[in-house]
CSV table of C-alpha atoms in Angstrom, one decimal:
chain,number,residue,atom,x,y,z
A,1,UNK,CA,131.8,37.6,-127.1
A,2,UNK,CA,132.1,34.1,-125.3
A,3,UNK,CA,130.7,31.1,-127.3
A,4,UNK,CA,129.0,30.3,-123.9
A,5,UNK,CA,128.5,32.6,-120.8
A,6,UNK,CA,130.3,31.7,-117.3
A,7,UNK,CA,126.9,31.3,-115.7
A,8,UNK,CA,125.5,29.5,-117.9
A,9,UNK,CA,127.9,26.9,-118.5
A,10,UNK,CA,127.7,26.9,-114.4
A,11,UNK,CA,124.2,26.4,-114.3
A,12,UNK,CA,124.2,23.6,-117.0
A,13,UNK,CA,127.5,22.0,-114.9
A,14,UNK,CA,125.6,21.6,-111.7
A,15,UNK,CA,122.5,20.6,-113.1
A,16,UNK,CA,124.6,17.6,-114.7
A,17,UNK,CA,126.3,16.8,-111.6
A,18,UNK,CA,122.6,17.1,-109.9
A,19,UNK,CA,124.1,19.4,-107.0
A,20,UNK,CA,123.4,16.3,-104.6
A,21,UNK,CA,125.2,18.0,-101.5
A,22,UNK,CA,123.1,18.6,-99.0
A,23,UNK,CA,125.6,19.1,-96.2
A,24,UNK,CA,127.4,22.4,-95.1
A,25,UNK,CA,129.3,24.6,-97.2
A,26,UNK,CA,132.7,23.2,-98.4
A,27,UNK,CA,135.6,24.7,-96.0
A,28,UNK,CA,137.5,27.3,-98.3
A,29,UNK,CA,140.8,25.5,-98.9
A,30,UNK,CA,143.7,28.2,-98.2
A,31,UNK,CA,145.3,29.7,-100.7
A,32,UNK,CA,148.9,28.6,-102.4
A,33,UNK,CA,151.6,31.1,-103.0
A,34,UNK,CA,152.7,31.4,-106.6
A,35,UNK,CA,156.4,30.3,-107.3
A,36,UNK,CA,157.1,33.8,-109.5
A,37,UNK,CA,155.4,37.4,-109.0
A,38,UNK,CA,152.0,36.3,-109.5
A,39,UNK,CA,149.9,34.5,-112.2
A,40,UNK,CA,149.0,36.3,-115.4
A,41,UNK,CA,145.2,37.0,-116.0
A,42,UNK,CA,143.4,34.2,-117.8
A,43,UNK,CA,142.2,36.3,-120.4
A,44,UNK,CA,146.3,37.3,-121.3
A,45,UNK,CA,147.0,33.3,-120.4
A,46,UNK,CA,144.2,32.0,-122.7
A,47,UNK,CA,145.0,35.0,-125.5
A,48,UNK,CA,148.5,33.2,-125.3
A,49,UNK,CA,147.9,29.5,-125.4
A,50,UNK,CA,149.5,27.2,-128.5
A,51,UNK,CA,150.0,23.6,-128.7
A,52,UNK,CA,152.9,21.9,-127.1
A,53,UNK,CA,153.9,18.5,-126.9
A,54,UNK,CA,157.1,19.0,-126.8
A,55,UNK,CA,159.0,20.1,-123.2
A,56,UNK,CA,162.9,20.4,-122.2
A,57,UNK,CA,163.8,18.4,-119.8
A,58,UNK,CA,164.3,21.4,-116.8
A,59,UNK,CA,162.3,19.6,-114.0
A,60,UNK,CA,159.9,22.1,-112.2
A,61,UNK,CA,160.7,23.5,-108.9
A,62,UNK,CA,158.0,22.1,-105.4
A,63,UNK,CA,157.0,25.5,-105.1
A,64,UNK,CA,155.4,25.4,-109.1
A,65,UNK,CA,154.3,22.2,-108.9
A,66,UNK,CA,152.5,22.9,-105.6
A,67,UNK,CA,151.2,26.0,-107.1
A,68,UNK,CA,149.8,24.4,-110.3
A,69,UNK,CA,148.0,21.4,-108.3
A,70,UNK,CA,146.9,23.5,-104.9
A,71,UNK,CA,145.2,25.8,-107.4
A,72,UNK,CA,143.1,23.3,-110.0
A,73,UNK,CA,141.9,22.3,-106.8
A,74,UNK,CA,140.8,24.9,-104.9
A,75,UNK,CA,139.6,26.4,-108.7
A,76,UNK,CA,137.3,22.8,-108.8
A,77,UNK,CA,136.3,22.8,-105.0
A,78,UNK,CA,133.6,25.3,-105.2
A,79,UNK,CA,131.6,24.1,-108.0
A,80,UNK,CA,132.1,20.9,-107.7
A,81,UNK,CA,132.1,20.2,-104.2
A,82,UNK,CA,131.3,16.5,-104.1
A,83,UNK,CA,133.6,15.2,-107.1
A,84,UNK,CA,135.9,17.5,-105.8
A,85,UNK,CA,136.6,14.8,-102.4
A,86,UNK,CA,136.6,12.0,-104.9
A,87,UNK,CA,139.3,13.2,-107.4
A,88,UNK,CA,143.3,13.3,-106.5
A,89,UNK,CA,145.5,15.0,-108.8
A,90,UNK,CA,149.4,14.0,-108.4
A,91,UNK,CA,152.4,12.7,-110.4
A,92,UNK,CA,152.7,9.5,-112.8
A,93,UNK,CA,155.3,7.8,-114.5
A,94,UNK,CA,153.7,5.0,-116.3
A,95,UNK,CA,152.3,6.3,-119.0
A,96,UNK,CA,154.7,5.6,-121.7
A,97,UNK,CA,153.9,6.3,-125.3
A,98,UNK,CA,149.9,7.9,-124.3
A,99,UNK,CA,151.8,11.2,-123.3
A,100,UNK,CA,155.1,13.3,-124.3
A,101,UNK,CA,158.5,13.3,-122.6
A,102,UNK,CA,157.6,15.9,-120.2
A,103,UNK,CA,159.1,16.7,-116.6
A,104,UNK,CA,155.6,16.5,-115.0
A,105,UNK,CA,152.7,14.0,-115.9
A,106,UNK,CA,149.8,14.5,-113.6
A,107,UNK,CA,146.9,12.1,-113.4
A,108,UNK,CA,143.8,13.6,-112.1
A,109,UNK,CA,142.7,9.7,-110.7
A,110,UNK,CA,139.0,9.3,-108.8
A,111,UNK,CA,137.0,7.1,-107.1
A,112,UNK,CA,134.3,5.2,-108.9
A,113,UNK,CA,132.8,3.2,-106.2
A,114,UNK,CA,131.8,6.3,-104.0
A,115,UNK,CA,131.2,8.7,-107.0
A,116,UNK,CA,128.2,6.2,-108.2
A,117,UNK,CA,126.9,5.5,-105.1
A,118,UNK,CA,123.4,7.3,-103.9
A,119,UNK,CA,125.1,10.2,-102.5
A,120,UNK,CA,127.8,10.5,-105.2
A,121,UNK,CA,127.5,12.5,-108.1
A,122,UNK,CA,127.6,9.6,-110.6
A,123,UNK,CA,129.9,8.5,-113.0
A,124,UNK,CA,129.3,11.1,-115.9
A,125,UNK,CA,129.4,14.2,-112.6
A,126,UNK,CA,133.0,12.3,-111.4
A,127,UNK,CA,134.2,12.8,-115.7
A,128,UNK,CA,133.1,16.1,-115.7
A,129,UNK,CA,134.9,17.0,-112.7
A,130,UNK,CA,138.1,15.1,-113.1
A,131,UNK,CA,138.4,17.2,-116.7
A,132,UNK,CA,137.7,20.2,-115.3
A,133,UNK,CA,140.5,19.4,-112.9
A,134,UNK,CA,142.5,18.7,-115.8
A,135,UNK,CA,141.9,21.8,-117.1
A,136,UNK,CA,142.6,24.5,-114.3
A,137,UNK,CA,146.0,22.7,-113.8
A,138,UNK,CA,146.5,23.0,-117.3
A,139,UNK,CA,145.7,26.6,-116.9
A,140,UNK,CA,147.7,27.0,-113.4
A,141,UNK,CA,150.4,25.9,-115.0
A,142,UNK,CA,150.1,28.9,-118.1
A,143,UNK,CA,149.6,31.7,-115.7
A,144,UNK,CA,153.3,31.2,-113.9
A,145,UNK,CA,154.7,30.7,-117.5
A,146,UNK,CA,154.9,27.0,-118.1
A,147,UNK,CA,153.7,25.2,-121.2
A,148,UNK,CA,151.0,22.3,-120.6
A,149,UNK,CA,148.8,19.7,-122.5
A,150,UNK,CA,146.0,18.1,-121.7
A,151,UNK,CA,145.7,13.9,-122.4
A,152,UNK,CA,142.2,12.0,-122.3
A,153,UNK,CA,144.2,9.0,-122.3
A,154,UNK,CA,144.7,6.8,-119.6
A,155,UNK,CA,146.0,3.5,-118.5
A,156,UNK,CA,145.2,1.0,-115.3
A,157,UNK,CA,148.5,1.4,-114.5
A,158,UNK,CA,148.5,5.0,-113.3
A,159,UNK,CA,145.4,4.4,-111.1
A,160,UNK,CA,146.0,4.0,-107.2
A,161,UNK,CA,144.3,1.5,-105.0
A,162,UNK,CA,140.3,1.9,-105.5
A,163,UNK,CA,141.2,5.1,-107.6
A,164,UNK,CA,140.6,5.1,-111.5
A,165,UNK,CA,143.1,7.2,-114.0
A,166,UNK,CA,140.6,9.6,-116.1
A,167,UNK,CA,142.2,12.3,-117.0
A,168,UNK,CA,146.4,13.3,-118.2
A,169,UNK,CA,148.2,16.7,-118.2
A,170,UNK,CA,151.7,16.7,-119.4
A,171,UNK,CA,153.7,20.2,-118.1
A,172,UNK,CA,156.7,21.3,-118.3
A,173,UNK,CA,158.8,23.9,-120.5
A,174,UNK,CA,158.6,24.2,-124.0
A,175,UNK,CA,161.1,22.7,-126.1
């Protein structure tokens, strides 16, 4: 039995976010190929999950890496269709010491300025959103067999121009 139901947790999502969009339907984003057969199904990929903050150093291929990000997004586009065109996910470096030695270190970076603006869905609707973000890469990257963890910390230095760092994955293998 879940601690919380799907639709619940749904429901309670969008009324945080305030479901501002008013505008058509978001455009279905097409689907990315997995790199191996398929992924697993999240409840033998969540059954599965340990910590890991430790990763070899075997770099991950485009096609899993493409995979792992083309996926958290189109997992976050539907329910969160406004924070979802303010939020970029893609690789950092600068992190230093606030994450583990990984191959990949994504930063799920969004924009403040539009998200609290009238039509945006407000600072604490952009947070939500960039950690669930966060999340489904973390879980992309479980169902093709990688290893992942999940960071709140963040640094200035892994923002982009007019884009704010708010959320860290680290993936890679594990060690």
């Amino acid at each position: 039995m879940p601690l919380v139901e799907e639709t619940v947790l749904m429901e309670e999502a969008g009324r945080l976010l305030g479901r501002r969009h008013s505008g058509p339907a978001p455009t279905p984003v097409r689907p990315v190929a997995a790199p191996r057969p398929g992924p697993r199904p999240w409840s033998d990929v969540l059954g599965d999950r340990r910590s890991v903050r430790r990763f070899t150093a075997d770099p991950l291929s485009p096609a899993e890496l493409a995979f792992i990000t083309g996926n958290a997004v189109d997992m976050l586009r539907p329910e969160f269709p406004l924070a979802a065109d303010l939020l970029t996910i893609g690789t950092t470096e600068v992190l230093g010491s606030l994450a583990p030695t990984a191959p990949v270190i994504l930063a799920v970076r969004g924009d403040l300025v539009r998200a609290c603006s009238p039509a945006g869905p407000g600072y604490g609707g952009l947070l939500v959103a960039a950690g669930a973000l966060g999340y489904a890469a973390w879980l992309s990257a479980l169902s093709v067999g990688l290893s992942a963890s999940v960071y709140g910390a963040t640094t200035e230095a892994a923002g982009r121009a007019g884009l704010r760092h708010l959320f860290t994955v680290a993936i890679g293998r594990a060690a």
